[in-house]
Coordinates of N, CA and C in Angstrom, one line a residue:
M236 N 28.5 -23.0 82.2 CA 27.8 -23.1 80.8 C 28.8 -23.1 79.4
F237 N 30.5 -23.0 80.1 CA 31.1 -23.6 79.1 C 31.7 -25.1 79.0
A238 N 31.3 -25.5 80.1 CA 31.3 -26.9 79.9 C 30.0 -27.4 78.8
L239 N 29.0 -26.8 79.0 CA 27.8 -27.3 78.2 C 28.5 -26.9 76.6
H240 N 29.0 -26.1 76.7 CA 29.6 -26.0 74.7 C 30.7 -26.9 74.7
F241 N 31.4 -27.7 75.8 CA 32.3 -28.2 75.8 C 31.7 -29.7 75.6
G242 N 31.0 -30.2 76.0 CA 29.7 -31.3 75.9 C 29.8 -31.6 74.6
G243 N 29.2 -30.2 73.9 CA 28.8 -31.0 72.4 C 29.9 -31.3 71.7
G244 N 31.1 -30.8 72.0 CA 32.5 -32.0 70.7 C 33.2 -32.5 71.6
H245 N 32.6 -32.7 72.7 CA 34.1 -33.8 72.9 C 33.0 -35.3 73.8
A246 N 33.4 -35.9 73.6 CA 33.3 -37.7 74.5 C 33.0 -37.0 75.8
L247 N 32.4 -37.7 76.5 CA 32.2 -36.9 78.3 C 31.5 -38.3 79.0
D248 N 32.3 -38.4 80.3 CA 31.6 -39.4 80.9 C 30.0 -39.1 81.4
G249 N 30.1 -37.4 81.9 CA 29.5 -36.5 82.1 C 30.2 -35.3 81.9
I250 N 28.9 -34.2 82.6 CA 29.0 -32.9 82.7 C 28.2 -32.3 83.7
I251 N 28.7 -31.6 84.4 CA 28.0 -31.0 85.9 C 28.1 -29.5 85.7
A252 N 27.1 -28.9 85.3 CA 26.8 -27.3 85.0 C 26.7 -26.3 86.3
I253 N 27.5 -26.1 87.1 CA 26.8 -25.1 88.8 C 26.4 -23.8 87.8
A254 N 24.9 -23.1 87.9 CA 24.8 -22.1 87.9 C 24.8 -21.4 86.4
P255 N 24.8 -22.3 85.5 CA 25.4 -22.0 84.0 C 24.9 -20.5 83.7
G256 N 25.6 -19.7 83.3 CA 24.9 -18.2 82.6 C 26.0 -18.0 81.6
G257 N 25.1 -16.7 81.7 CA 26.6 -15.9 80.7 C 25.9 -15.9 79.3
D258 N 24.6 -16.5 78.9 CA 24.3 -16.8 77.8 C 24.3 -15.1 76.9
V259 N 25.0 -15.5 76.1 CA 25.7 -14.0 75.0 C 24.9 -14.0 73.5
G260 N 24.2 -15.3 73.7 CA 22.8 -14.9 72.5 C 21.8 -14.0 73.1
I261 N 21.7 -13.5 73.8 CA 19.7 -12.7 74.4 C 20.3 -11.6 74.3
P262 N 19.3 -10.9 74.4 CA 19.5 -9.7 73.8 C 19.8 -8.6 74.6
F263 N 20.3 -9.3 75.8 CA 20.7 -7.6 76.9 C 22.2 -8.1 76.6
F264 N 22.8 -8.9 76.1 CA 24.8 -9.1 75.9 C 25.0 -8.3 74.2
R265 N 23.3 -8.3 73.3 CA 23.9 -8.2 71.9 C 23.3 -6.7 72.1
K266 N 22.5 -5.9 73.3 CA 22.3 -4.5 73.5 C 23.9 -4.0 74.6
E267 N 24.2 -4.4 75.1 CA 24.6 -4.0 76.1 C 26.6 -4.2 75.0
L268 N 26.8 -5.1 75.2 CA 28.0 -5.0 73.7 C 28.5 -5.2 72.5
G269 N 27.2 -5.4 71.1 CA 27.1 -5.4 70.3 C 28.3 -4.4 69.9
E270 N 28.4 -3.6 70.4 CA 29.7 -2.8 69.7 C 31.2 -3.1 70.0
Y271 N 31.0 -3.7 70.8 CA 32.7 -4.4 71.5 C 32.6 -6.0 70.6
V272 N 31.6 -6.3 70.9 CA 31.9 -7.3 69.7 C 31.9 -7.8 68.2
D273 N 31.4 -6.5 67.6 CA 31.4 -5.5 66.3 C 33.3 -4.9 66.4
L274 N 34.0 -4.3 67.0 CA 34.7 -4.0 67.0 C 36.2 -5.4 66.8
A275 N 36.3 -6.1 68.1 CA 36.7 -7.6 67.7 C 36.6 -8.2 66.4
R276 N 35.1 -8.4 66.0 CA 35.1 -8.7 65.0 C 36.1 -8.6 63.9
K277 N 36.1 -6.8 63.3 CA 36.6 -6.3 62.9 C 38.3 -6.6 63.4
M278 N 38.9 -6.5 64.0 CA 40.0 -6.7 64.3 C 41.2 -7.8 63.9
V279 N 39.5 -9.1 63.8 CA 40.4 -10.0 63.7 C 40.0 -10.6 61.9
A280 N 39.4 -10.2 62.0 CA 39.1 -9.9 59.8 C 40.1 -9.3 59.4
E281 N 40.6 -8.1 60.4 CA 41.9 -7.2 59.7 C 43.0 -8.0 59.4
G282 N 43.0 -9.2 60.5 CA 44.5 -10.0 60.8 C 44.8 -9.5 62.3
K283 N 44.0 -9.0 62.8 CA 44.6 -8.1 63.9 C 43.8 -8.5 65.3
G284 N 43.4 -9.7 65.5 CA 43.1 -10.5 66.9 C 43.7 -11.1 67.6
S285 N 45.5 -11.2 67.3 CA 46.6 -11.3 68.4 C 46.2 -10.1 69.4
E286 N 46.3 -8.3 68.7 CA 45.8 -7.2 69.8 C 45.6 -7.5 70.6
T287 N 45.8 -6.2 71.8 CA 44.9 -6.7 72.6 C 44.1 -5.0 73.1
A288 N 43.1 -4.9 73.0 CA 42.0 -3.6 73.3 C 41.6 -3.8 74.2
R289 N 40.7 -2.9 74.5 CA 40.0 -2.5 75.8 C 38.5 -2.6 75.2
F290 N 38.4 -3.9 76.2 CA 36.5 -4.1 75.9 C 35.5 -4.3 76.7
F291 N 34.3 -4.5 76.6 CA 33.7 -4.9 77.9 C 32.7 -5.9 78.7
D292 N 32.6 -6.4 79.2 CA 31.6 -7.0 79.5 C 30.1 -6.2 80.6
A293 N 29.4 -7.1 80.6 CA 28.3 -6.6 81.3 C 27.5 -7.6 82.5
E294 N 27.2 -7.3 84.2 CA 27.2 -8.2 84.3 C 25.4 -7.8 85.0
G295 N 24.1 -7.7 84.3 CA 23.0 -7.4 85.2 C 23.0 -5.8 86.0
K296 N 22.2 -5.6 86.9 CA 22.4 -5.1 87.3 C 23.7 -4.0 87.5
K297 N 24.6 -4.4 87.5 CA 25.6 -4.3 87.7 C 27.0 -3.2 86.7
G298 N 26.4 -3.0 85.8 CA 26.5 -3.0 84.3 C 27.1 -2.9 83.5
T299 N 28.5 -2.8 83.1 CA 29.1 -3.0 82.5 C 30.7 -2.2 82.7
F300 N 31.6 -3.3 82.9 CA 32.9 -2.9 83.2 C 34.0 -3.6 82.1
P301 N 35.1 -2.6 82.1 CA 36.4 -2.9 80.9 C 37.1 -4.8 81.1
V302 N 37.6 -4.9 79.9 CA 37.9 -6.3 79.6 C 39.4 -5.8 78.7
I303 N 40.1 -5.9 79.1 CA 41.3 -6.1 78.4 C 42.0 -7.6 78.2
C304 N 42.2 -7.6 76.8 CA 42.2 -8.9 76.2 C 42.6 -9.1 74.7
A305 N 43.1 -9.6 73.9 CA 43.3 -10.2 72.8 C 41.7 -10.1 71.9
A306 N 41.5 -9.5 71.1 CA 40.4 -9.2 69.7 C 40.1 -10.7 69.8
S307 N 40.6 -11.8 69.4 CA 40.6 -13.6 69.3 C 39.6 -14.4 70.1
S308 N 40.1 -13.8 71.2 CA 40.0 -14.0 73.0 C 38.6 -13.4 73.0
Y309 N 38.4 -12.2 73.0 CA 37.0 -11.3 73.2 C 36.3 -11.9 72.4
L310 N 36.2 -11.8 71.1 CA 35.4 -12.6 70.3 C 35.0 -14.1 70.8
G311 N 35.9 -14.9 70.9 CA 35.8 -16.2 71.0 C 34.2 -15.9 71.9
W312 N 34.4 -15.6 73.4 CA 33.7 -15.8 74.1 C 32.4 -14.7 74.3
F313 N 32.5 -13.8 73.3 CA 31.4 -12.7 73.4 C 30.6 -13.2 71.8
D314 N 30.9 -13.7 71.2 CA 30.1 -13.6 69.3 C 28.4 -14.7 69.8
P315 N 27.6 -13.7 69.7 CA 26.7 -14.1 70.2 C 26.1 -15.7 68.9
D316 N 26.6 -16.2 68.0 CA 26.8 -17.1 68.0 C 27.8 -18.5 68.3
G317 N 28.7 -18.3 69.5 CA 29.7 -18.9 69.5 C 29.5 -19.5 70.7
A318 N 31.0 -20.0 71.4 CA 31.1 -21.0 73.1 C 29.6 -20.8 73.6
M319 N 29.5 -19.6 73.6 CA 29.0 -18.9 74.8 C 27.6 -18.9 74.5
N320 N 26.6 -19.2 73.7 CA 25.2 -19.3 73.7 C 24.8 -20.3 74.2
M321 N 23.9 -20.4 75.0 CA 23.4 -21.6 76.1 C 22.7 -21.5 74.4
Q322 N 21.7 -21.7 74.3 CA 21.2 -22.7 73.2 C 21.2 -23.3 72.2
I323 N 22.6 -22.6 71.6 CA 23.4 -23.5 70.3 C 23.9 -25.0 71.4
A324 N 24.9 -23.8 72.8 CA 25.3 -25.0 73.1 C 24.4 -26.2 73.7
V325 N 23.6 -26.3 74.4 CA 22.1 -26.7 74.8 C 21.9 -28.0 73.4
K326 N 22.0 -27.3 72.6 CA 21.4 -28.0 71.0 C 22.2 -28.9 70.6
N327 N 23.7 -28.2 70.7 CA 24.6 -29.7 70.4 C 24.8 -30.4 70.9
M328 N 25.0 -30.6 71.9 CA 25.2 -31.8 73.1 C 25.5 -33.5 73.0
K329 N 25.7 -33.7 73.3 CA 25.9 -35.0 72.8 C 25.0 -36.2 73.3
P330 N 24.4 -36.3 72.5 CA 22.9 -37.4 73.9 C 23.3 -38.4 74.3
Q331 N 24.5 -38.8 74.6 CA 25.0 -39.9 75.1 C 25.9 -39.2 76.4
T332 N 26.1 -37.8 76.7 CA 26.4 -37.5 78.1 C 25.3 -37.2 78.6
P333 N 25.4 -37.4 80.2 CA 24.7 -36.9 80.7 C 24.9 -35.6 81.6
V334 N 24.0 -34.9 82.1 CA 24.3 -33.2 82.5 C 23.6 -33.3 83.8
L335 N 24.2 -32.7 85.0 CA 23.6 -32.6 86.5 C 23.8 -31.0 86.3
F336 N 22.8 -30.1 86.2 CA 22.3 -29.3 86.1 C 22.0 -28.0 87.8
L337 N 23.1 -27.6 87.9 CA 22.5 -26.9 89.4 C 22.4 -25.6 89.1
S338 N 21.8 -25.4 89.9 CA 21.3 -24.2 89.5 C 20.9 -23.7 91.4
P339 N 21.1 -21.8 91.6 CA 20.8 -21.7 92.9 C 19.7 -21.1 93.0
R340 N 18.7 -21.2 94.3 CA 17.4 -20.7 94.2 C 17.5 -19.2 94.0
D341 N 18.7 -18.2 94.5 CA 18.5 -17.2 94.6 C 20.2 -17.2 93.4
D342 N 19.6 -17.2 92.4 CA 20.2 -16.6 91.0 C 19.7 -15.0 91.1
Y343 N 20.0 -15.1 89.5 CA 19.8 -13.4 88.9 C 18.5 -14.0 88.4
P344 N 17.5 -13.1 88.5 CA 16.3 -12.9 87.3 C 16.4 -13.7 86.4
S345 N 16.8 -13.0 85.4 CA 17.5 -13.7 84.2 C 17.5 -15.0 84.3
L346 N 18.5 -15.6 85.7 CA 18.9 -16.8 84.7 C 17.7 -18.2 85.3
L347 N 17.3 -17.2 86.3 CA 16.2 -18.1 87.2 C 14.7 -18.2 85.9
A348 N 14.8 -17.0 85.5 CA 13.6 -17.5 84.2 C 14.2 -18.5 83.2
T349 N 14.9 -18.3 82.8 CA 15.5 -19.4 81.6 C 15.8 -20.8 82.4
R350 N 16.3 -21.3 83.3 CA 17.4 -22.3 83.8 C 16.5 -24.1 83.4
R351 N 15.3 -23.7 83.8 CA 14.5 -24.8 83.5 C 14.5 -25.4 82.1
S352 N 14.2 -24.5 81.2 CA 14.0 -24.6 80.1 C 15.3 -25.0 78.9
M353 N 16.2 -24.5 79.7 CA 17.4 -25.0 79.0 C 17.5 -26.3 79.1
F354 N 17.5 -26.1 80.7 CA 18.0 -27.5 81.6 C 16.7 -28.9 80.6
E355 N 15.7 -28.8 80.1 CA 14.6 -29.5 79.1 C 15.2 -29.0 77.8
A356 N 15.8 -28.1 77.1 CA 16.6 -28.4 75.9 C 17.4 -29.0 75.7
L357 N 18.0 -29.5 76.9 CA 19.3 -30.9 77.2 C 18.7 -32.2 75.8
P358 N 19.3 -32.4 75.2 CA 19.0 -33.9 74.8 C 18.7 -35.4 75.9
P359 N 17.5 -35.8 75.9 CA 17.3 -36.3 76.5 C 17.9 -37.2 77.4
H360 N 18.6 -38.3 78.3 CA 19.1 -38.5 79.2 C 18.5 -39.7 80.6
P361 N 18.5 -41.0 80.9 CA 17.7 -41.4 82.1 C 18.8 -40.6 83.1
L362 N 19.8 -40.2 83.2 CA 20.8 -39.4 84.3 C 21.0 -38.2 84.2
N363 N 20.4 -37.3 83.8 CA 20.0 -35.6 83.4 C 19.2 -35.7 84.7
Q364 N 20.0 -34.9 85.1 CA 19.1 -34.0 86.6 C 19.0 -32.7 87.1
F365 N 18.0 -32.5 87.6 CA 18.0 -30.4 87.4 C 18.2 -30.2 89.1
R366 N 19.0 -30.0 90.0 CA 18.6 -29.3 91.3 C 18.8 -28.3 91.4
E367 N 18.0 -27.6 92.5 CA 18.2 -26.5 93.3 C 19.4 -26.4 94.3
L368 N 19.7 -25.4 94.4 CA 21.1 -25.5 95.1 C 20.2 -24.3 96.4
D369 N 20.3 -24.4 97.7 CA 19.9 -23.4 98.7 C 21.3 -21.9 98.4
S370 N 21.7 -22.0 97.4 CA 22.8 -20.6 97.6 C 21.9 -19.3 96.2
N371 N 22.9 -18.1 96.5 CA 22.8 -17.3 95.6 C 23.7 -17.9 94.3
H372 N 23.8 -17.1 93.5 CA 24.3 -17.1 92.1 C 26.1 -17.9 92.6
M373 N 27.1 -16.3 93.6 CA 28.4 -16.8 93.6 C 28.8 -18.1 94.8
G374 N 27.9 -18.1 95.6 CA 28.1 -19.9 96.4 C 27.4 -20.7 95.4
A375 N 26.9 -20.4 94.5 CA 26.4 -22.4 94.3 C 27.8 -23.2 94.3
P376 N 28.8 -23.0 93.7 CA 30.3 -24.0 93.8 C 30.2 -23.9 95.3
A377 N 30.2 -23.6 96.2 CA 30.3 -24.3 97.2 C 29.2 -25.2 98.2
A378 N 28.0 -24.7 97.8 CA 26.5 -25.6 97.8 C 26.1 -26.5 97.4
S379 N 27.4 -27.2 95.5 CA 27.1 -28.5 95.4 C 28.0 -29.2 95.4
G380 N 28.7 -29.5 96.6 CA 29.2 -31.0 96.7 C 28.9 -32.1 96.6
D381 N 27.9 -32.3 98.1 CA 26.8 -33.2 98.5 C 25.8 -33.7 96.9
E382 N 25.8 -33.4 96.2 CA 24.8 -32.9 94.6 C 26.3 -33.8 94.0
I383 N 26.7 -33.4 94.0 CA 27.9 -33.6 92.4 C 28.2 -35.1 93.1
V384 N 28.8 -35.4 94.6 CA 29.0 -36.6 95.0 C 28.3 -37.8 94.5
R385 N 27.0 -37.5 94.7 CA 25.6 -38.4 94.8 C 26.0 -38.5 93.4
W386 N 26.0 -37.9 92.5 CA 25.2 -37.5 91.1 C 26.7 -38.7 90.2
I387 N 27.6 -38.1 91.2 CA 28.5 -38.9 90.3 C 28.6 -39.9 90.5
A388 N 28.1 -41.2 91.6 CA 27.6 -42.0 91.8 C 26.7 -42.9 91.1
E389 N 25.7 -42.0 90.8 CA 24.8 -42.4 90.2 C 25.1 -43.2 88.7
V390 N 26.3 -42.1 88.1 CA 26.4 -42.4 87.1 C 27.8 -43.1 87.2
E391 N 28.1 -43.2 87.5 CA 29.6 -44.4 87.9 C 28.1 -46.1 87.8
N392 N 27.2 -46.1 88.5 CA 27.2 -46.8 88.9 C 25.7 -47.6 87.7
G393 N 25.6 -46.6 86.9 CA 24.9 -46.7 85.2 C 26.1 -46.9 84.6
A394 N 26.8 -46.5 84.4 CA 28.0 -47.0 83.4 C 28.1 -48.7 83.5
K395 N 28.4 -49.5 85.0 CA 28.5 -50.7 85.1 C 27.8 -51.5 84.3

């Protein structure tokens, strides 16, 4: 997910998004973490952004769990209008940057429901590719190697 955000502000040869998720712009995150985002925002506004506090993260059926970090770091990650909002990240992608979007077949239901629409929202590029992996979310990096090598070769050949 962060790779897609990064691609909006930097000139890159390509982006490989492995099982992108964690879209803090969806209602689930707003409901589960809204009070902690508000606390972090308040701390930052009061000049206490570098102070460490106990916030929370959320992961589907696993529920919430504590995260101890600086308020500014927490807000930077969990602000619904910030870096980890997938719709904003995809909308801000540079159209000259191709994306390899790798999605596990056995992913979290919310990611399975949105993966194709997120990929299709990317700016068109002839080297953009959506690939399914025979893995779950946590196994996606290990299952990605062959697809990554193949795609990088295509991008290199396309650049010549």
